[in-house]
Short mmCIF file of C-alpha atoms and ligand atoms in Angstrom, two decimals:
data_model
loop_
_atom_site.label_atom_id
_atom_site.label_comp_id
_atom_site.label_asym_id
_atom_site.label_seq_id
_atom_site.Cartn_x
_atom_site.Cartn_y
_atom_site.Cartn_z
CA MET A 697 -10.08 -16.99 -2.49
CA ARG A 698 -7.93 -20.33 -4.23
CA LEU A 699 -6.17 -19.08 -7.73
CA SER A 700 -6.66 -22.70 -8.38
CA LYS A 701 -9.01 -25.48 -6.60
CA ASP A 702 -6.24 -27.00 -4.59
CA ARG A 703 -4.40 -23.55 -3.58
CA ILE A 704 -5.00 -21.08 -0.85
CA TYR A 705 -4.26 -17.65 -1.44
CA LEU A 706 -3.29 -15.69 1.86
CA ASP A 707 -1.10 -12.70 0.53
CA HIS A 708 -3.73 -10.30 -0.60
CA ALA A 709 -1.26 -7.81 0.63
CA ALA A 710 1.14 -8.45 -2.35
CA THR A 711 -1.50 -8.03 -4.51
CA THR A 712 -5.33 -9.44 -4.74
CA PRO A 713 -7.28 -11.31 -7.70
CA MET A 714 -9.53 -9.17 -10.15
CA LEU A 715 -13.37 -9.02 -9.68
CA PRO A 716 -14.96 -10.31 -12.44
CA GLU A 717 -16.96 -7.13 -12.69
CA VAL A 718 -14.15 -5.60 -12.92
CA VAL A 719 -12.69 -7.71 -15.97
CA ASP A 720 -15.69 -7.24 -17.62
CA ALA A 721 -15.76 -3.59 -17.70
CA MET A 722 -11.79 -3.41 -18.49
CA GLU A 723 -12.53 -6.01 -21.87
CA PRO A 724 -14.31 -3.13 -24.54
CA TRP A 725 -11.14 -1.06 -23.51
CA LEU A 726 -9.01 -3.89 -24.70
CA ARG A 727 -10.93 -5.10 -27.60
CA ASP A 728 -12.36 -2.14 -29.13
CA GLY A 729 -11.94 0.80 -26.89
CA TYR A 730 -8.66 1.97 -28.85
CA GLY A 731 -8.58 5.24 -29.33
CA ASN A 732 -5.72 7.54 -28.08
CA PRO A 733 -7.85 9.39 -24.86
CA SER A 734 -5.80 12.19 -26.17
CA SER A 735 -6.95 12.32 -29.81
CA LEU A 736 -9.52 14.82 -30.76
CA HIS A 737 -12.39 12.77 -32.68
CA ALA A 738 -15.00 10.53 -31.55
CA ASP A 739 -12.61 7.12 -30.85
CA GLY A 740 -10.42 9.43 -28.67
CA ARG A 741 -12.88 11.49 -26.89
CA ARG A 742 -15.15 8.19 -25.85
CA ALA A 743 -11.77 7.06 -24.42
CA LYS A 744 -11.17 10.15 -22.63
CA ASP A 745 -14.88 10.08 -21.23
CA ALA A 746 -13.98 6.53 -19.61
CA ILE A 747 -11.11 8.10 -17.94
CA ASP A 748 -12.95 10.76 -16.26
CA LYS A 749 -15.82 8.65 -15.33
CA ALA A 750 -13.20 6.67 -13.28
CA ARG A 751 -11.34 9.69 -12.02
CA GLU A 752 -15.07 10.99 -11.13
CA ILE A 753 -15.41 7.41 -8.87
CA ILE A 754 -12.37 7.86 -7.49
CA SER A 755 -12.53 11.35 -6.22
CA GLN A 756 -15.83 11.33 -4.66
CA SER A 757 -14.59 7.84 -2.64
CA LEU A 758 -12.42 9.57 -1.73
CA GLY A 759 -14.29 12.83 -0.94
CA ALA A 760 -12.15 14.96 -3.05
CA LEU A 761 -12.54 17.37 -6.40
CA PHE A 762 -12.27 15.80 -9.48
CA ALA A 763 -9.38 17.77 -10.87
CA GLU A 764 -7.25 16.53 -7.27
CA VAL A 765 -6.45 12.82 -8.66
CA ILE A 766 -3.78 11.80 -11.32
CA PHE A 767 -3.52 8.59 -12.60
CA THR A 768 -0.33 6.96 -12.76
CA SER A 769 1.18 3.88 -13.85
CA SER A 770 1.21 2.34 -10.23
CA GLY A 771 1.35 3.22 -6.27
CA THR A 772 5.06 3.46 -6.60
CA GLU A 773 4.67 5.79 -9.08
CA ALA A 774 2.15 8.00 -7.53
CA ALA A 775 4.68 7.79 -4.62
CA ASN A 776 7.70 8.88 -6.42
CA LEU A 777 5.16 11.75 -8.17
CA ALA A 778 4.14 12.97 -5.06
CA ILE A 779 7.06 13.05 -3.18
CA VAL A 780 10.45 13.58 -6.19
CA GLY A 781 7.58 16.30 -7.29
CA ALA A 782 7.02 18.37 -4.37
CA ALA A 783 10.95 18.60 -3.96
CA LEU A 784 11.33 19.66 -7.43
CA ALA A 785 8.60 22.38 -7.12
CA ASN A 786 9.74 23.83 -3.80
CA GLU A 787 11.47 27.44 -3.86
CA ASP A 788 11.41 28.01 -0.50
CA THR A 789 14.97 27.52 -0.13
CA ARG A 790 14.77 27.37 3.84
CA ARG A 791 12.57 23.68 3.86
CA ARG A 792 15.23 21.76 3.02
CA ARG A 793 14.45 18.84 5.30
CA ILE A 794 12.17 15.47 4.36
CA LEU A 795 10.93 13.23 6.79
CA PHE A 796 10.03 9.88 6.36
CA SER A 797 8.61 6.88 8.33
CA ALA A 798 11.53 4.78 8.83
CA VAL A 799 9.02 1.83 7.79
CA GLU A 800 7.51 3.77 4.75
CA HIS A 801 7.36 0.89 1.76
CA HIS A 802 10.89 1.50 -0.46
CA CYS A 803 8.54 3.65 -2.99
CA VAL A 804 8.61 6.01 -0.82
CA LEU A 805 12.01 5.53 1.10
CA HIS A 806 14.03 4.95 -2.23
CA THR A 807 14.00 8.43 -3.56
CA GLU A 808 16.02 9.61 -0.90
CA PRO A 809 19.00 9.57 -3.73
CA ILE A 810 17.17 11.81 -5.49
CA LEU A 811 15.93 13.77 -2.91
CA ARG A 812 19.48 14.33 -1.99
CA ARG A 813 20.93 14.76 -5.16
CA LEU A 814 18.48 17.38 -5.42
CA GLY A 815 19.77 19.34 -1.92
CA TYR A 816 17.60 17.41 0.57
CA ASP A 817 18.39 16.01 3.58
CA VAL A 818 16.24 12.99 4.09
CA GLU A 819 15.17 11.67 8.05
CA LEU A 820 13.48 8.65 9.69
CA ILE A 821 10.67 9.39 12.13
CA PRO A 822 11.68 6.24 14.51
CA VAL A 823 8.52 3.73 15.28
CA ASP A 824 7.92 1.46 18.35
CA ARG A 825 8.04 -1.94 18.66
CA ILE A 826 4.92 -2.60 16.39
CA GLY A 827 6.17 -0.14 14.15
CA ARG A 828 4.16 3.27 15.30
CA VAL A 829 5.83 6.45 14.13
CA ARG A 830 6.83 7.77 17.76
CA LEU A 831 4.87 11.09 17.65
CA GLU A 832 7.11 13.04 20.17
CA SER A 833 9.82 12.07 17.93
CA LEU A 834 7.99 13.34 14.69
CA GLN A 835 7.04 16.59 16.84
CA ASP A 836 11.01 17.46 18.06
CA MET A 837 11.76 16.75 14.23
CA LEU A 838 9.40 18.80 12.79
CA GLY A 839 10.39 22.40 12.27
CA GLU A 840 10.19 25.24 9.74
CA ASP A 841 13.03 23.79 7.50
CA VAL A 842 10.78 20.18 6.78
CA LEU A 843 9.15 20.42 2.75
CA LEU A 844 7.14 17.58 3.38
CA VAL A 845 6.32 14.33 6.09
CA SER A 846 5.46 10.54 4.61
CA VAL A 847 3.65 8.58 6.35
CA MET A 848 1.97 5.52 5.15
CA HIS A 849 -1.83 5.33 6.64
CA ALA A 850 -0.95 1.35 7.26
CA ASN A 851 1.82 -0.34 6.66
CA ASN A 852 2.03 -3.36 4.34
CA GLU A 853 4.38 -6.09 6.03
CA LEU A 854 3.12 -5.47 9.79
CA GLY A 855 -0.79 -4.18 9.03
CA THR A 856 -0.07 -1.44 12.07
CA ILE A 857 -2.45 1.46 11.40
CA GLN A 858 -0.68 4.96 11.98
CA PRO A 859 -1.99 7.55 14.24
CA ILE A 860 -2.78 9.62 10.90
CA GLU A 861 -4.82 12.27 12.61
CA GLU A 862 -2.00 13.48 15.04
CA VAL A 863 0.84 13.20 12.04
CA THR A 864 -1.68 15.52 10.04
CA ARG A 865 -2.28 17.67 12.72
CA LEU A 866 1.58 18.06 13.43
CA ALA A 867 2.43 18.17 9.99
CA SER A 868 0.13 21.10 9.10
CA GLU A 869 0.58 23.09 12.68
CA SER A 870 4.55 23.29 10.84
CA GLY A 871 3.41 24.21 7.65
CA THR A 872 4.93 20.72 6.57
CA LEU A 873 3.65 19.29 3.88
CA PHE A 874 1.93 15.45 4.40
CA HIS A 875 2.11 13.18 1.89
CA CYS A 876 0.01 9.73 2.70
CA ASP A 877 0.83 6.13 1.40
CA ALA A 878 -2.88 4.37 1.26
CA VAL A 879 -2.35 1.38 -0.53
CA GLN A 880 -2.98 -1.09 1.87
CA THR A 881 -6.68 1.03 2.99
CA PHE A 882 -7.86 2.75 -0.16
CA PRO A 883 -10.54 3.30 -0.65
CA THR A 884 -10.87 5.76 2.50
CA SER A 885 -12.42 9.37 2.98
CA ASP A 886 -11.00 10.06 6.27
CA LEU A 887 -7.64 11.15 5.40
CA HIS A 888 -6.83 15.20 4.90
CA ALA A 889 -3.07 14.99 3.25
CA ASP A 890 -1.87 17.08 1.03
CA LEU A 891 -0.95 14.30 -1.08
CA VAL A 892 -2.34 10.70 -1.26
CA THR A 893 -1.00 7.75 -2.52
CA PHE A 894 -3.09 4.21 -4.14
CA SER A 895 -3.08 1.35 -6.47
CA ALA A 896 -5.77 -0.41 -7.84
CA HIS A 897 -4.79 -4.41 -7.59
CA LYS A 898 -4.52 -4.35 -3.94
CA ILE A 899 -8.77 -3.74 -4.70
CA ASN A 900 -9.37 -6.36 -6.86
CA GLY A 901 -8.52 -3.83 -9.48
CA PRO A 902 -5.75 -4.22 -12.48
CA LYS A 903 -1.88 -4.29 -11.42
CA GLY A 904 -0.20 -1.50 -13.51
CA VAL A 905 -2.32 1.52 -12.39
CA GLY A 906 -2.16 3.92 -9.29
CA ALA A 907 -3.38 7.77 -8.88
CA THR A 908 -1.84 10.52 -6.50
CA TYR A 909 -4.56 12.73 -4.94
CA ILE A 910 -2.83 16.08 -5.15
CA LYS A 911 -4.77 18.63 -3.14
CA ALA A 912 -5.71 21.82 -5.00
CA GLY A 913 -3.54 24.87 -4.69
CA THR A 914 -0.33 21.90 -3.81
CA ARG A 915 2.89 22.70 -5.94
CA ILE A 916 3.72 19.21 -7.92
CA LYS A 917 6.39 19.05 -10.43
CA PRO A 918 5.62 16.40 -13.17
CA ILE A 919 7.99 13.11 -13.11
CA THR A 920 7.39 12.68 -16.46
CA VAL A 921 7.51 14.94 -19.34
CA GLY A 922 5.85 14.43 -22.67
CA GLY A 923 2.86 14.67 -24.28
CA GLY A 924 0.52 17.52 -21.35
CA GLN A 925 -1.76 14.08 -20.49
CA GLU A 926 -3.28 14.28 -16.70
CA ARG A 927 -3.28 18.16 -16.82
CA GLU A 928 0.73 18.06 -17.76
CA MET A 929 1.46 16.13 -13.95
CA ARG A 930 1.95 12.24 -15.67
CA ALA A 931 2.97 12.65 -19.45
CA GLY A 932 2.27 9.53 -21.71
CA THR A 933 -0.71 8.11 -23.35
CA GLU A 934 -3.33 6.66 -20.40
CA ASN A 935 -4.19 2.97 -19.57
CA THR A 936 -7.97 3.27 -20.23
CA ALA A 937 -8.52 -0.42 -19.34
CA ALA A 938 -6.76 -0.66 -16.61
CA ILE A 939 -8.23 3.15 -15.55
CA VAL A 940 -11.15 1.77 -16.03
CA GLY A 941 -10.75 -0.81 -13.78
CA PHE A 942 -9.72 1.31 -11.20
CA GLY A 943 -12.66 2.86 -11.45
CA GLU A 944 -15.38 -0.53 -11.60
CA ALA A 945 -12.96 -1.58 -8.45
CA THR A 946 -13.32 1.64 -6.07
CA LYS A 947 -17.11 1.91 -7.40
CA GLN A 948 -17.72 -2.50 -6.86
CA ILE A 949 -15.42 -3.23 -3.31
CA LYS A 950 -18.13 -0.98 -1.13
CA ASN A 951 -20.61 -2.98 -1.58
CA ARG A 952 -19.02 -6.11 -1.27
CA PRO A 953 -19.11 -8.76 2.17
CA ASP A 954 -16.16 -8.30 3.74
CA ASN A 955 -14.77 -11.47 5.34
CA ARG A 956 -11.22 -10.02 6.16
CA ARG A 957 -11.41 -9.86 10.16
CA GLU A 958 -13.52 -13.03 10.44
CA ALA A 959 -11.22 -15.12 8.42
CA ARG A 960 -7.87 -13.89 9.84
CA ASP A 961 -9.24 -13.84 13.63
CA THR A 962 -10.27 -17.68 13.45
CA PHE A 963 -6.73 -18.13 11.19
CA LEU A 964 -5.00 -16.61 14.70
CA GLY A 965 -7.26 -18.73 16.94
CA ALA A 966 -6.71 -21.97 15.20
CA LEU A 967 -2.28 -21.77 15.54
CA ARG A 968 -1.79 -23.82 18.19
CA ILE A 969 2.15 -23.25 18.48
CA PRO A 970 3.55 -22.43 21.95
CA GLN A 971 6.37 -20.42 20.62
CA LEU A 972 4.16 -18.73 18.25
CA ILE A 973 4.46 -14.66 18.66
CA GLN A 974 2.14 -12.06 17.47
CA THR A 975 3.79 -8.79 16.28
CA VAL A 976 0.65 -7.04 16.85
CA PRO A 977 -1.41 -8.22 19.41
CA THR A 978 -4.17 -5.54 19.75
CA SER A 979 -6.46 -5.91 16.36
CA ASP A 980 -7.68 -2.25 16.88
CA ASP A 981 -4.08 -1.56 15.91
CA VAL A 982 -3.99 -3.73 12.77
CA LEU A 983 -5.53 -4.17 9.87
CA ARG A 984 -8.67 -6.40 9.59
CA GLY A 985 -6.64 -8.78 6.93
CA HIS A 986 -3.60 -8.76 8.47
CA ALA A 987 -1.57 -11.15 10.22
CA HIS A 988 2.08 -10.80 11.12
CA ILE A 989 3.76 -13.39 13.31
CA ARG A 990 7.28 -15.07 14.19
CA ILE A 991 7.89 -18.75 15.87
CA PRO A 992 11.56 -17.75 16.99
CA GLY A 993 14.05 -19.69 15.40
CA VAL A 994 12.40 -20.06 12.51
CA GLN A 995 13.97 -18.38 9.01
CA ALA A 996 10.31 -17.38 7.58
CA GLU A 997 12.10 -19.06 3.98
CA THR A 998 11.76 -22.21 5.34
CA MET A 999 8.64 -21.48 6.97
CA LEU A 1000 7.19 -20.52 3.60
CA ILE A 1001 9.00 -23.37 0.99
CA LEU A 1002 6.94 -25.59 3.32
CA LEU A 1003 3.60 -23.47 3.42
CA ASP A 1004 4.13 -23.09 -0.51
CA ARG A 1005 4.44 -27.51 -0.73
CA MET A 1006 1.12 -27.53 1.12
CA GLY A 1007 -0.44 -24.69 -1.33
CA ILE A 1008 -0.82 -22.29 0.78
CA SER A 1009 0.55 -18.96 -0.53
CA ALA A 1010 1.32 -16.71 2.00
CA SER A 1011 4.79 -14.11 2.19
CA SER A 1012 7.55 -12.43 4.83
CA GLY A 1013 6.04 -9.36 3.47
CA ALA A 1014 9.84 -8.24 3.47
CA ALA A 1015 11.80 -7.96 0.42
CA CYS A 1016 13.77 -10.70 -1.56
CA SER A 1017 16.80 -10.73 -3.96
CA SER A 1018 17.71 -13.23 -5.67
CA GLY A 1019 15.04 -15.65 -4.03
CA SER A 1020 15.97 -15.22 -0.53
CA ILE A 1021 13.83 -12.95 1.94
CA GLU A 1022 15.87 -10.27 3.49
CA PRO A 1023 16.15 -8.85 6.93
CA SER A 1024 12.98 -7.11 7.22
CA HIS A 1025 13.51 -3.05 7.36
CA VAL A 1026 10.67 -2.74 9.21
CA LEU A 1027 11.14 -5.36 11.35
CA LEU A 1028 14.68 -4.11 12.12
CA ALA A 1029 12.90 -0.26 11.91
CA CYS A 1030 10.54 -1.71 15.30
CA GLY A 1031 13.65 -2.70 17.39
CA TYR A 1032 14.14 -6.47 16.53
CA THR A 1033 17.68 -8.27 15.48
CA GLN A 1034 18.75 -9.32 12.14
CA GLU A 1035 18.36 -12.70 12.93
CA GLU A 1036 14.35 -11.83 14.50
CA ALA A 1037 14.04 -9.84 11.17
CA LYS A 1038 13.88 -12.73 8.89
CA GLU A 1039 11.28 -14.69 11.02
CA GLY A 1040 8.33 -13.01 10.29
CA LEU A 1041 5.44 -14.32 8.70
CA ARG A 1042 2.62 -12.49 6.87
CA PHE A 1043 -1.24 -14.07 6.18
CA THR A 1044 -3.39 -11.63 4.26
CA PHE A 1045 -7.42 -12.61 4.10
CA GLY A 1046 -9.43 -11.26 0.82
CA ARG A 1047 -12.90 -9.86 1.14
CA GLU A 1048 -14.03 -13.36 0.08
CA THR A 1049 -10.92 -16.06 2.18
CA SER A 1050 -13.73 -18.44 3.90
CA LEU A 1051 -13.44 -19.52 6.95
CA GLU A 1052 -12.80 -23.14 6.24
CA GLU A 1053 -9.84 -22.51 3.90
CA ALA A 1054 -8.72 -20.28 7.10
CA LYS A 1055 -9.18 -23.42 8.96
CA GLU A 1056 -6.93 -25.30 6.40
CA ALA A 1057 -4.47 -22.77 6.61
CA ALA A 1058 -4.08 -22.64 9.94
CA GLN A 1059 -3.33 -26.64 10.27
CA CYS A 1060 -1.23 -26.18 7.96
CA VAL A 1061 1.42 -23.92 9.39
CA HIS A 1062 1.04 -26.04 12.59
CA ASP A 1063 1.62 -28.91 10.44
CA ALA A 1064 4.79 -27.02 8.99
CA ALA A 1065 5.90 -25.84 12.41
CA LYS A 1066 5.73 -29.06 13.56
CA GLN A 1067 8.12 -30.87 11.03
CA LEU A 1068 10.89 -27.67 12.18
CA GLY A 1069 10.41 -29.63 15.50
CA ARG A 1070 8.35 -26.49 16.90
N1 PLP B 1283 2.69 1.08 -1.02
C1 PLP B 1283 2.32 -0.06 0.19
C2 PLP B 1283 2.32 0.53 1.30
C3 PLP B 1283 2.28 -1.07 -0.74
O1 PLP B 1283 1.97 -1.97 0.15
C4 PLP B 1283 2.15 -0.82 -2.12
C5 PLP B 1283 2.58 -2.46 -2.99
O2 PLP B 1283 3.02 -3.95 -2.28
C6 PLP B 1283 3.01 0.08 -2.94
C7 PLP B 1283 3.28 0.86 -2.40
C8 PLP B 1283 3.67 -0.20 -4.72
O3 PLP B 1283 2.37 -0.30 -5.27
P1 PLP B 1283 2.63 -0.54 -6.74
O4 PLP B 1283 2.96 -2.18 -6.60
O5 PLP B 1283 1.10 -0.51 -7.32
O6 PLP B 1283 3.76 -0.21 -6.93
#
């Protein structure tokens, strides 16, 4: 999808453009539908109905119950609610350990100081060279003193798909709560976790809205308090327009043509750089729109600046601080060195990316690598 005519956008794991249908569905709620969903009058009730319609669409797409979906302001808040909320609600004093895969998004990993203050120990589950959790390690780490395990469905940086069925089984066998960050794979109905988190802007919906699936019977305490919105799970006046947009994106996305795999494969097939290394070589292990590569000796930042000048929006997938890319915590967890962990280049394709764009982008990567002497 070109944001402007002269650019090629290959950063769909960061965010996606809103579908026209989503914009159309949201517009009346931005203009005229300003009633507060908590108000009892007709304007309020209409807004509440619109939110509940979106909840219906999203819960159905997950095979979940209507009341199991709680809207939040983002995927980040959704994960915070699932994890910190479970820690706050826990009354079993034996369960004081919490396990995170070492490649979780920072919205999971950075809850650690809060959990520590609440008296929990957070431990990281090791991963293999492509970022997949080591099941034998998980099995050893699980026990009756573990409250919760968090393993994402697919990694946002490498695109690696986790062995989620096995993780679900192991967590359930040890009576541990299982949280799955499904931001990169929503909508998906093959998850059987106790807590699942989503975000609208990765599926051509609006930014600033997410959801937590809380399986009926799971004990969670809210992390925002105030008015009793969202069944007292998430206080704060709902963003009606954004929630409506989330519902519409969920509905639309299932029936859209999906070009991601072809575009990704065309791009990778057209890259002719001798030293290039594909981080996750087998396509079954990786999300269909993800290509993560390294060119040894070339820092991602240098490459991305050149590509940006050529009109290609790509990413390293790793965190940036004061404008420079830090070594990726995901690559470090996979066993790469500090230097190698600064070399990751992530190209993520959209449902709408054309094969021409994929080929043109590959040519640009080739030209940029040449400029850098590769
Ligand atoms: N989890 C994963 C795997 C993500 O990729 C992201 C966004 O990049 C998030 C969580 C956070 O979602 P949001 O941007 O809605 O806060």
